[in-house]
XYZ file of C-alpha atoms in Angstrom:
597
model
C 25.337 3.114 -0.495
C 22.030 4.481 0.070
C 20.595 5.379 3.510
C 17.337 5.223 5.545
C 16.087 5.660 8.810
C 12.204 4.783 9.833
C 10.295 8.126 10.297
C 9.421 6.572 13.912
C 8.651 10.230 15.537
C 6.223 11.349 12.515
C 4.715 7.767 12.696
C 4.168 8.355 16.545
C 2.968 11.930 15.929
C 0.590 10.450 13.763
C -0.755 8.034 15.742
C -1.361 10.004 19.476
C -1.645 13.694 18.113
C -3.414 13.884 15.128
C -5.725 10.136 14.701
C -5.742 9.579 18.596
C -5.059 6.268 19.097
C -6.341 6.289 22.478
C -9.909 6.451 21.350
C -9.599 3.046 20.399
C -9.216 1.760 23.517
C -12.164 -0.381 24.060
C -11.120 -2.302 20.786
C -9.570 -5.796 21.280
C -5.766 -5.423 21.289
C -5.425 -1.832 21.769
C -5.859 -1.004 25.654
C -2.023 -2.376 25.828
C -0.840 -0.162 23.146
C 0.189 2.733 25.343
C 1.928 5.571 23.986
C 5.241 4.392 25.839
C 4.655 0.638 24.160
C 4.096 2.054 20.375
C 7.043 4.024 20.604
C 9.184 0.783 21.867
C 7.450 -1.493 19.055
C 8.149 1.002 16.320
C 11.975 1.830 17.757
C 12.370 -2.101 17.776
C 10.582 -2.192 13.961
C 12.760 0.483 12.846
C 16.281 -0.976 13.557
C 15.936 -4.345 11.971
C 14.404 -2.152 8.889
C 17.551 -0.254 9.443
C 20.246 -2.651 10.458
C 19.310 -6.320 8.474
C 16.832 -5.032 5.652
C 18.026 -2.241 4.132
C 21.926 -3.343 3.858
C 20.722 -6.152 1.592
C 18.718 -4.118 -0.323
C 21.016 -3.174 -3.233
C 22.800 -6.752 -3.556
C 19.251 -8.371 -3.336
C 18.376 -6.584 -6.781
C 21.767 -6.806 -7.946
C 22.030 -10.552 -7.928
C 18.431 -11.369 -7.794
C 16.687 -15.033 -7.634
C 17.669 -18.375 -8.904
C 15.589 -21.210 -10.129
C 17.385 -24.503 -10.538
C 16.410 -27.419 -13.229
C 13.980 -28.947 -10.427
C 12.158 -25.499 -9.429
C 13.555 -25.059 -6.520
C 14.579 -21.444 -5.990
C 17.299 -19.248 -4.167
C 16.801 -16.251 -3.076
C 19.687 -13.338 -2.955
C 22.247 -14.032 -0.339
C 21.152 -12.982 3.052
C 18.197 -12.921 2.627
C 17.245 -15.904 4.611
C 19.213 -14.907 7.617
C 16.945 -11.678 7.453
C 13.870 -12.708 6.744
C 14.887 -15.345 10.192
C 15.286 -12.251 12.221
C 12.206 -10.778 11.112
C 10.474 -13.576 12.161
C 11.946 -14.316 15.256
C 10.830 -10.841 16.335
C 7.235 -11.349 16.115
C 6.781 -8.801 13.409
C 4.960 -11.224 10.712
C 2.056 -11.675 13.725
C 2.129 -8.278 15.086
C -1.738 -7.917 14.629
C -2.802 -11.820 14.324
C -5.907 -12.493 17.232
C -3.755 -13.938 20.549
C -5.953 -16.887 19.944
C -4.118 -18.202 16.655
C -0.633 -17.642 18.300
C 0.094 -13.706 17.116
C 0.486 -10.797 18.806
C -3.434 -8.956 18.888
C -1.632 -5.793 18.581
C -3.439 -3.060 16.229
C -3.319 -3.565 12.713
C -1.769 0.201 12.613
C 1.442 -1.196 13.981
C 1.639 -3.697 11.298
C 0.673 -1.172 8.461
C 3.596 1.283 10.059
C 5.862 -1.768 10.245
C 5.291 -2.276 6.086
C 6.568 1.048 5.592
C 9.586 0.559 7.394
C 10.008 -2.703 5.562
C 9.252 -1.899 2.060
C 11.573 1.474 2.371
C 14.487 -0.799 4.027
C 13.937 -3.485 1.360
C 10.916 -3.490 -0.476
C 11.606 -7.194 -2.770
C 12.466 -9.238 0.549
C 9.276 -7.336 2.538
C 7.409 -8.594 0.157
C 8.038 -12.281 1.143
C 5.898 -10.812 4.153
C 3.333 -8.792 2.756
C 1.928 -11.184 0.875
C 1.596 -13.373 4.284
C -0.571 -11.135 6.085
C -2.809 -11.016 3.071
C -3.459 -14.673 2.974
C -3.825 -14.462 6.822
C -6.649 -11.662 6.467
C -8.618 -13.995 3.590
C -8.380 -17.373 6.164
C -9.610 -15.684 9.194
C -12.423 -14.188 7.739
C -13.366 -16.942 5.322
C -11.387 -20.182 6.645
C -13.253 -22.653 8.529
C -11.847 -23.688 12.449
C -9.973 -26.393 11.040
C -8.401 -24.230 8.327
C -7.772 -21.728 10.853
C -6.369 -23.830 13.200
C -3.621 -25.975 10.884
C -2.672 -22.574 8.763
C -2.881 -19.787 10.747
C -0.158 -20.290 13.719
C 2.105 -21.487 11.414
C 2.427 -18.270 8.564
C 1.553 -15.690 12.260
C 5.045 -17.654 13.585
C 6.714 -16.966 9.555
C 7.666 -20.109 9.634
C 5.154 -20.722 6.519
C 4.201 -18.324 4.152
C 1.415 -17.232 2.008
C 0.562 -16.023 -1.493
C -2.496 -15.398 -3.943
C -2.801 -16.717 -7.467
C -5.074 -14.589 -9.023
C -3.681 -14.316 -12.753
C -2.977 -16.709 -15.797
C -1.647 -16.104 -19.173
C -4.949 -15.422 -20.502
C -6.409 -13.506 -18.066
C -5.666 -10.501 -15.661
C -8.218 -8.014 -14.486
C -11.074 -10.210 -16.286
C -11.151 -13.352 -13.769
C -14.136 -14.736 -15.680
C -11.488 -15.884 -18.601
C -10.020 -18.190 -15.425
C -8.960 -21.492 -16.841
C -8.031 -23.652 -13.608
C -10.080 -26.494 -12.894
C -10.542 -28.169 -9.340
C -12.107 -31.691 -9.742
C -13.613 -32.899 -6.506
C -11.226 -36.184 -5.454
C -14.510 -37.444 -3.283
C -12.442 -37.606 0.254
C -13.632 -33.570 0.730
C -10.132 -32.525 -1.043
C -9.896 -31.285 -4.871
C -7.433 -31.763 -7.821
C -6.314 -28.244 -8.997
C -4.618 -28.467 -12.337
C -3.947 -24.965 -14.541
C -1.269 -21.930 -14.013
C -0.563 -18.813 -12.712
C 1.616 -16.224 -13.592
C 3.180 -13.361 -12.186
C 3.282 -15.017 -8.555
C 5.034 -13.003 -6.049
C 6.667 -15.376 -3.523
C 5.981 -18.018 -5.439
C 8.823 -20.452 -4.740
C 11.538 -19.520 -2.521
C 13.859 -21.094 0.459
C 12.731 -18.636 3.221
C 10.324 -20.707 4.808
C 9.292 -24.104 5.561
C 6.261 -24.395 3.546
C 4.561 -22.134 1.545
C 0.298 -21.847 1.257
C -1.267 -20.899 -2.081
C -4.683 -19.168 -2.264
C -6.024 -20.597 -5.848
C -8.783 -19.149 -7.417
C -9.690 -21.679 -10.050
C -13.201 -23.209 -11.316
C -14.795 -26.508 -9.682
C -15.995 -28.390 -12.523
C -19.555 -28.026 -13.781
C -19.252 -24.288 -11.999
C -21.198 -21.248 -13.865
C -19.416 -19.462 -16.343
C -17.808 -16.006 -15.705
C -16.962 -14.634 -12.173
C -20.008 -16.433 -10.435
C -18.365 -20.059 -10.504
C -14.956 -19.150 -9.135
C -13.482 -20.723 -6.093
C -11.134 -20.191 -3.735
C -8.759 -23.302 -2.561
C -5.864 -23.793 -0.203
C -2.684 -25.322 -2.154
C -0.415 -25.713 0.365
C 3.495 -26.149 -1.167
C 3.988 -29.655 1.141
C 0.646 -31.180 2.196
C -0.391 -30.837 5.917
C -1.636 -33.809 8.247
C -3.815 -33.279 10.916
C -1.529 -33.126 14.027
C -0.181 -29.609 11.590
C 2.756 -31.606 10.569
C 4.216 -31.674 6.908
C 3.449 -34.411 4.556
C 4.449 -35.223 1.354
C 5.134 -32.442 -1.594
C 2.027 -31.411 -3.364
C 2.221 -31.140 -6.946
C 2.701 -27.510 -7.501
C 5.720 -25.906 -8.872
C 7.336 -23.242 -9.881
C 7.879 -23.400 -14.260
C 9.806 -19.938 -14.208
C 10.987 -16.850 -12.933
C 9.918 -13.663 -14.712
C 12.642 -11.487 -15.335
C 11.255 -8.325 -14.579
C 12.150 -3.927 -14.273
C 12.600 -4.212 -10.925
C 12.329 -6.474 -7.285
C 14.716 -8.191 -8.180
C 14.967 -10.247 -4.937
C 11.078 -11.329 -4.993
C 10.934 -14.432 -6.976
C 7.951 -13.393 -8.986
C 6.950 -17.381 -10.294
C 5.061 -18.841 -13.277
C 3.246 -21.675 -11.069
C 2.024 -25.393 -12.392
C -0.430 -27.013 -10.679
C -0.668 -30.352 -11.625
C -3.557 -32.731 -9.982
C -2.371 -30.720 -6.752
C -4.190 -31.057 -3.979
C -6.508 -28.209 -2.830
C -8.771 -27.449 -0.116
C -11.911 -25.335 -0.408
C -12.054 -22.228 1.261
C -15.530 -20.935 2.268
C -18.263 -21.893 -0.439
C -18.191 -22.974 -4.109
C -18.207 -20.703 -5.948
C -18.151 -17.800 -4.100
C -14.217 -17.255 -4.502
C -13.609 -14.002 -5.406
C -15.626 -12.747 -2.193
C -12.940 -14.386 -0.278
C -10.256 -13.277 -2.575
C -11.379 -10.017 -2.418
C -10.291 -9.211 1.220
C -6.815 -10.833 0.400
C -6.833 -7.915 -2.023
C -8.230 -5.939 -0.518
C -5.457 -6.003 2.314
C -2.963 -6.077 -0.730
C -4.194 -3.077 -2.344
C -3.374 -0.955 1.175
C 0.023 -2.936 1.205
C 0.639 -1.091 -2.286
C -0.595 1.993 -1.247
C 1.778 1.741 1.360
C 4.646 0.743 -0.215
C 4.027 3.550 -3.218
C 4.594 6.190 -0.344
C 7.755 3.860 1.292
C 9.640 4.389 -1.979
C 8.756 8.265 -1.954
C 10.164 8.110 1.545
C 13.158 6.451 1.079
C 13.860 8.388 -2.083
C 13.540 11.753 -0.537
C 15.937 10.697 2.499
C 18.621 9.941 0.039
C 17.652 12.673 -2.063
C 17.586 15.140 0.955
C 21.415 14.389 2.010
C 22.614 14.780 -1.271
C 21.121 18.351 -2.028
C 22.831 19.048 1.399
C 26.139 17.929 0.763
C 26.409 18.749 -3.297
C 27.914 22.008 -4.542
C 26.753 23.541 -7.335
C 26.399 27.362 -8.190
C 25.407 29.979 -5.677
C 22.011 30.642 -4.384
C 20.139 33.718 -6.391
C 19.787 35.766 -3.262
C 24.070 35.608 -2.348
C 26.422 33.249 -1.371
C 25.284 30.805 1.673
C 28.426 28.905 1.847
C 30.935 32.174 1.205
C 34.068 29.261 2.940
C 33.105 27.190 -0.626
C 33.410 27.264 -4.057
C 29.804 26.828 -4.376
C 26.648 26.690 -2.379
C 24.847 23.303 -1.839
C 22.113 22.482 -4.172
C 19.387 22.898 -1.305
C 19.369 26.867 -2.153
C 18.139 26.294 -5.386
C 14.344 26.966 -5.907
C 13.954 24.235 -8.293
C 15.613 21.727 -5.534
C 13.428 22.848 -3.065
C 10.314 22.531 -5.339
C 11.194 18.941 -5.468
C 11.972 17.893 -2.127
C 9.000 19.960 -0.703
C 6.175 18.099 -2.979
C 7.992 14.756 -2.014
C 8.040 15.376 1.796
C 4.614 17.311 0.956
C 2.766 13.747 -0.075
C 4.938 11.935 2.738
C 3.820 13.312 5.519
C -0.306 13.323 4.535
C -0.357 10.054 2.856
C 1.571 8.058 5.844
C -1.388 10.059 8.357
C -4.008 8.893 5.180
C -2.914 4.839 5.232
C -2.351 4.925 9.119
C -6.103 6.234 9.178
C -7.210 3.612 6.875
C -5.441 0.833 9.058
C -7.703 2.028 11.871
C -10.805 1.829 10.150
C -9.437 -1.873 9.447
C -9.296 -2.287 13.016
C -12.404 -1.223 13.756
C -14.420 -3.277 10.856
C -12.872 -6.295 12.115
C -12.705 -5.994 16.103
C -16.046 -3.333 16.869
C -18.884 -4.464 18.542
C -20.504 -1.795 17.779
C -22.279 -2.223 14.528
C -23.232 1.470 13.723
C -18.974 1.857 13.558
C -18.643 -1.178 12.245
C -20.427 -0.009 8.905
C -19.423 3.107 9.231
C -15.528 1.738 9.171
C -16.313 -0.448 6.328
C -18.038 2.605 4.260
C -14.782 4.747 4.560
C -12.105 1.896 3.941
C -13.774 0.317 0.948
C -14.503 4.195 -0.667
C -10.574 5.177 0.403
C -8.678 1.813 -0.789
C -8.717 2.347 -4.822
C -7.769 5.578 -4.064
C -4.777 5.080 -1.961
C -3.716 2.192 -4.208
C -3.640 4.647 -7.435
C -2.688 8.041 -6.211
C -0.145 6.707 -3.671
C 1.494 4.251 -6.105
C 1.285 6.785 -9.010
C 2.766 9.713 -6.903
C 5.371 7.511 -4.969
C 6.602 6.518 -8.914
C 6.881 9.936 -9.422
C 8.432 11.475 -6.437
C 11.190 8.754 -7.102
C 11.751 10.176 -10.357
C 12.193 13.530 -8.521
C 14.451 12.448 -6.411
C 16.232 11.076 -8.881
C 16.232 14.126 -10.766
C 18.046 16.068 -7.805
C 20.987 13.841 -8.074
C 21.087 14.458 -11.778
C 23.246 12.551 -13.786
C 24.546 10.539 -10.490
C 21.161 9.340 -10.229
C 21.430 7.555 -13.462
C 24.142 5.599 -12.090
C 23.017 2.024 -10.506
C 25.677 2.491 -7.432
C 24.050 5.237 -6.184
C 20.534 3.569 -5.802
C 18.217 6.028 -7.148
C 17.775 4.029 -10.299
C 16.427 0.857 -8.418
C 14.215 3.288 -6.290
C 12.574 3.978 -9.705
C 12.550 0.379 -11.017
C 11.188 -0.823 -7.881
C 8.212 1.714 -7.517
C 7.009 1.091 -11.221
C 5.263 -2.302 -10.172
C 3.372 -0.937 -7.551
C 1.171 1.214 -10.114
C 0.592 -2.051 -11.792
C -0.026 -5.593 -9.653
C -2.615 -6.307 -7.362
C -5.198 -3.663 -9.915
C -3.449 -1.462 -12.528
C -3.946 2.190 -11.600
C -6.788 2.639 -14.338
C -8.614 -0.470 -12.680
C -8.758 1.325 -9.426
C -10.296 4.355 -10.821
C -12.995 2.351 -12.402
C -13.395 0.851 -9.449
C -13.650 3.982 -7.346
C -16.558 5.568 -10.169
C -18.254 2.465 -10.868
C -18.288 0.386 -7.619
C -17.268 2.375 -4.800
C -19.371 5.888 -5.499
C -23.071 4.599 -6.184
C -22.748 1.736 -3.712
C -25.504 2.054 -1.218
C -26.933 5.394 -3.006
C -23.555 7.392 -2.481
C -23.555 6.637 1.817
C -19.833 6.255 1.992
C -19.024 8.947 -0.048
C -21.612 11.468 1.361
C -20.107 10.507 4.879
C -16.597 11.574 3.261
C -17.886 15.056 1.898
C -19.297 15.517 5.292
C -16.376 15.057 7.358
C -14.131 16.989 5.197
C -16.810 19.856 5.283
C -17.525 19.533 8.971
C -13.732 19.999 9.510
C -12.981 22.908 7.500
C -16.347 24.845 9.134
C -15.264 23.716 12.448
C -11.446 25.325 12.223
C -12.311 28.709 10.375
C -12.415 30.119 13.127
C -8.807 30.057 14.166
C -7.304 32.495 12.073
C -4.079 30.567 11.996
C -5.788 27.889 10.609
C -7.176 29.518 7.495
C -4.321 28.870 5.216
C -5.401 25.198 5.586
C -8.917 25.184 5.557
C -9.941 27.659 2.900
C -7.799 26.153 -0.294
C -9.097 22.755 1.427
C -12.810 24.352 0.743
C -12.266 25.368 -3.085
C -10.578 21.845 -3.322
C -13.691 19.943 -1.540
C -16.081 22.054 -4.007
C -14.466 21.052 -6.718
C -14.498 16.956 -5.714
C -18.392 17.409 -5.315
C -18.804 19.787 -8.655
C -16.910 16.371 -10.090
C -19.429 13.383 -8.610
C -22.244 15.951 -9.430
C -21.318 15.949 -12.860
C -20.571 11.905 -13.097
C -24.215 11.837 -11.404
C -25.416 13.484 -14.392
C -23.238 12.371 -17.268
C -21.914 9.071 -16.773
C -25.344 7.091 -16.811
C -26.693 7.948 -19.751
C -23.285 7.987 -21.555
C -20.992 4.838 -19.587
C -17.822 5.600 -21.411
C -18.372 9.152 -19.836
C -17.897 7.207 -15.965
C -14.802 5.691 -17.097
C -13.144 8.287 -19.579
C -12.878 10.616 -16.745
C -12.357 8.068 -13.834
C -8.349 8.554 -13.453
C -9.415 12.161 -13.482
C -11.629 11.760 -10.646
C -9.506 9.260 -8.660
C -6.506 11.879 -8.656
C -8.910 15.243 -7.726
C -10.357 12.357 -4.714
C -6.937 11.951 -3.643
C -5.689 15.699 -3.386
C -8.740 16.339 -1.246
C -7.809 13.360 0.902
C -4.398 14.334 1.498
C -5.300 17.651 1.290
C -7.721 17.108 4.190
C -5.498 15.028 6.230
C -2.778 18.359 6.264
C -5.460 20.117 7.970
C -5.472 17.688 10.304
C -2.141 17.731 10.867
C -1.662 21.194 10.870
C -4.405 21.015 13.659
C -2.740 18.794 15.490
C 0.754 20.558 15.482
C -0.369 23.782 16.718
C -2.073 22.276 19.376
C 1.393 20.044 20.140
C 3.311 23.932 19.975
C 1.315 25.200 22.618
C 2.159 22.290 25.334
C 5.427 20.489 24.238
C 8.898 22.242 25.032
C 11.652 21.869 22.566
C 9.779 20.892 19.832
C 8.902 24.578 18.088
C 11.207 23.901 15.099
C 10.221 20.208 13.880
C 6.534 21.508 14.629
C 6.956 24.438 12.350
C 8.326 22.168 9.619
C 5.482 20.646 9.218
C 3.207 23.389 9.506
C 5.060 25.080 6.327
C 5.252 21.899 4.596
C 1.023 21.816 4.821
C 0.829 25.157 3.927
C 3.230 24.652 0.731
C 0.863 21.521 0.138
C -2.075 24.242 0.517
C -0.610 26.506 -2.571
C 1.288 24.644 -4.609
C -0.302 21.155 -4.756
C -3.871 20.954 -3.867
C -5.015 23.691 -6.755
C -4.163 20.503 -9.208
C -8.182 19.841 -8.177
C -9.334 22.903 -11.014
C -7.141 21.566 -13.345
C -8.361 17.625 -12.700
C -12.306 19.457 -12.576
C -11.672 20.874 -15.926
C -10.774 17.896 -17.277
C -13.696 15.990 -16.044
C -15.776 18.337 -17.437
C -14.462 17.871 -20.870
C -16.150 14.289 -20.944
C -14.986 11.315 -23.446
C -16.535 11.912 -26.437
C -13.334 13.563 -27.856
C -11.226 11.120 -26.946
C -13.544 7.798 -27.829
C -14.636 9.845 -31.144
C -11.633 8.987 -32.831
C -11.745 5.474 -35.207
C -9.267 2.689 -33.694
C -7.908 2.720 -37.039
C -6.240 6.398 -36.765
C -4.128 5.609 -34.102
């Protein structure tokens, strides 16, 4: 059976050595979360990751959801028991204000904690996830009385949340959106329409379950600018927060799908349902937009969870499998072979696994801070500044996390070889589970338009001028250590080559728009070698600082520092090859007639 065990000490490292928690201090929430209390939260997180998760992992996708002939729906066995001890700990409120009965704690902790999860048992974390993304969208757009009914309820886990974004008809391009919401004249709406491809849709986890709608209020604008955004609540709540009858909503199907098996990913019906309007008419997708917003860091996150989990199982095996004898002489002269470890190609592998690991946890732990401070600053300067970063960084974590942690499953799975063909060894569902995250919540492709048309001109380049800067002030700042120049001078050629790339979109892709996007996935990758690429410097910093004042720690320090530097010479050069490409444009490749594919 597959293993894992939550990476609590690089999560800790993370947090205290390299981002410096402690600065944070003055920040609601964050004055109690001393170094001593992070590490007992995260221990805590880890073992029921470890201990309840992760065991039902493999039968969860092995027998997978039911749907009966009423839509009621079952999920795996065990799973309930689980998800109860999940929720019994606190974890689904770990960052929920103190004032709507959750725990205030940073929203880092919760970020960490959907690691853990997603590794352990990404299908029934899931069940989760998509609760603290309906929690973000009500408290910033629910009114008091929305707050107030909804939000202790789904910070407890006794409800849950979803968003239904999507209908047969219409993905990406929510101006297509069919649902109607008729007003029913007592401040309530009928929703009628469906959605598909609802994660969490219908299950027997939780007492109720709350759907975020998006649909149209009749007599709304066409396109995007007369969406809504209404509250569809599985049973109907009274006043005192009490259930009521069953709305009309239910679940038409289960998808059968590649992988998450144990997530009950639901075709939903809304019939006449009754809805509540969140925020303004019309103005839906704002709203919507910070529930996916939130989602599209939960993806990011759980892209690198699979990589994680992946490499730990691929790790032990290249230990304990014999097979040939290292080039350089026998290492295991008692055996008939040496383990596969000695191997070059092996280590190749499991370095550029461990390699993205290590900077992308430090990249989305970073990007849960900035979270914190947009939403709890007073100070309005940071604030923006927060905002700038997050909203520049979150396409590109989505797409080069999810896309990488897809890939670094497949290496894994390549180190087992033909054992990791083999469904009772787990590598297979590691695959088959990672493959959605490049696609829901924005396909990959999306996010790179996103990044080049949305996120790089907004507000004449500020956020990503603020990025160039603090990459560039970095690298100037630790030249002068001489043991840090294997970090920062490949992380120089790489942060030339990100700005020769946005000076060339500056130039090309306005005048030519299929320029912007033919080259966006391009770009999106290059941004998010730099990022990581940045964020080993960082933690290279950070360790040889660590070396010179902790005892006993020389060797796991040194790991790291080798793992940035292989990061250095064998990954982050992928920025000339992604420049070169750039530079080619689209006209080749939008030259050719539709008609000669």
């Amino acid at each position: 059976m597959p293993l894992y065990k939550a990476p609590v000490d690089d999560t800790l490292f993370l947090l205290t050595d390299v981002l410096h928690i402690e600065r944070f201090g003055n920040l609601p929430g964050f004055a109690e979360a001393t170094p001593d209390l992070l590490a007992q939260i995260l221990a805590e997180g880890a073992k029921i990751c470890e201990e309840t998760l992760q065991p039902l992992n493999r039968t969860g996708d092995e027998e997978g959801c039911r749907r009966d002939a009423d839509g009621n729906v079952a999920t795996p066995a065990g799973f309930e028991q689980a998800f109860d001890a999940f929720v019994a700990g606190g974890w689904v409120g770990l960052s929920v204000p103190p004032e709507y009965d959750g725990q205030g704690l940073p929203y880092a902790l919760a970020v960490a904690m959907s690691e853990y999860g997603s590794s352990a048992n990404m299908a029934l974390a899931m069940y989760m996830g998509l609760t603290q993304g309906a929690l973000a969208a009500l408290l910033r757009h629910g009114d008091e009385e929305q707050k107030r009914l909804y939000i202790p309820p789904m910070a407890a886990g006794r409800w849950t949340g979803t968003m239904n974004l999507t209908e047969p008809q219409c993905g990406t391009d929510l101006g297509l959106l069919m649902t109607r919401a008729t007003p029913r004249g007592d401040g309530s709406y009928s929703i009628t329409g469906q959605k598909i491809f609802i994660s969490a849709g219908e299950h027997d986890l939780a007492e109720n379950i709350i759907h975020l709608v998006l649909a149209r209020i009749e007599g709304a604008p066409a396109g995007v600018k007369g969406i809504s955004l209404f509250i569809v609540p599985k049973f109907d709540v009274a006043a005192d927060g009490s259930l009521a009858g069953r709305n009309t909503v239910s679940c038409g199907a289960i998808e059968h799908k590649m992988g998450i098996h144990g997530n009950a990913t639901c075709v939903m019906n809304y019939d006449d349902a009754r809805g509540y309007l969140v925020g303004e008419p019309n103005r839906g997708l704002s709203a919507m937009f910070v529930m996916m917003n939130e989602a599209r860091l939960g993806v990011a996150v759980q892209g690198l969870a699979l990589s994680e989990v992946a490499y730990q199982n691929a790790l032990c095996y290249a230990k304990e499998r014999l097979q040939g004898r290292a080039l350089s002489g026998a290492k295991n002269p008692g055996a008939a072979a040496d383990p596969i470890i000695v191997h070059p190609d092996i280590r190749r592998n499991l370095l550029e696994i461990r390699a993205f690991n290590e900077a992308a946890r430090g990249l989305a732990l970073s990007a849960a801070l900035d979270s914190d401070v947009a939403h709890r600053s007073e100070d309005a300067e940071a604030r923006r500044a927060a905002e700038d970063r997050l909203g520049l960084l979150t396409p590109v974590l989505k797409g080069v996390f999810t896309d990488l942690g897809f890939e670094n499953a497949v290496k894994a799975q390549q180190i087992w070889g033909g054992h990791g063909y083999i469904s009772e060894n787990g590598m297979e569902q590691f695959v088959r589970d990672a493959r959605i995250a490049m696609i829901y919540e924005g396909a990959n492709g999306i996010q790179a338009l996103d990044l080049v048309g949305r996120k790089l001109p907004k507000d004449n380049g500020r956020a990503v001028m603020a990025f160039f800067a603090e990459v560039g002030e970095l690298a100037a700042r630790e030249s002068a250590d001489e043991r840090m120049k294997p970090y920062v001078e490949p992380l120089k050629t790489a942060l030339g080559d990100l700005q020769k790339a946005t000076m060339w979109l500056m130039q090309n892709a306005l005048a030519e728009p299929d320029n912007g996007a033919g080259v966006s996935y391009d770009y999106m990758h290059l941004f998010g070698r730099v990022a990581l690429g940045y964020f080993w410097a960082r933690i290279a910093r950070a360790a040889l600082d660590r070396k010179a004042t902790a005892d006993g720690e020389a060797a796991w320090l040194d790991a790291k520092l080798t793992t940035g530097k292989f990061f250095m010479e064998k990954m982050l050069p992928e920025t000339s090859y992604r420049l070169a490409r750039i530079a080619a444009g689209a006209q080749t490749m939008m030259s050719l007639p539709a008609e000669m594919f």
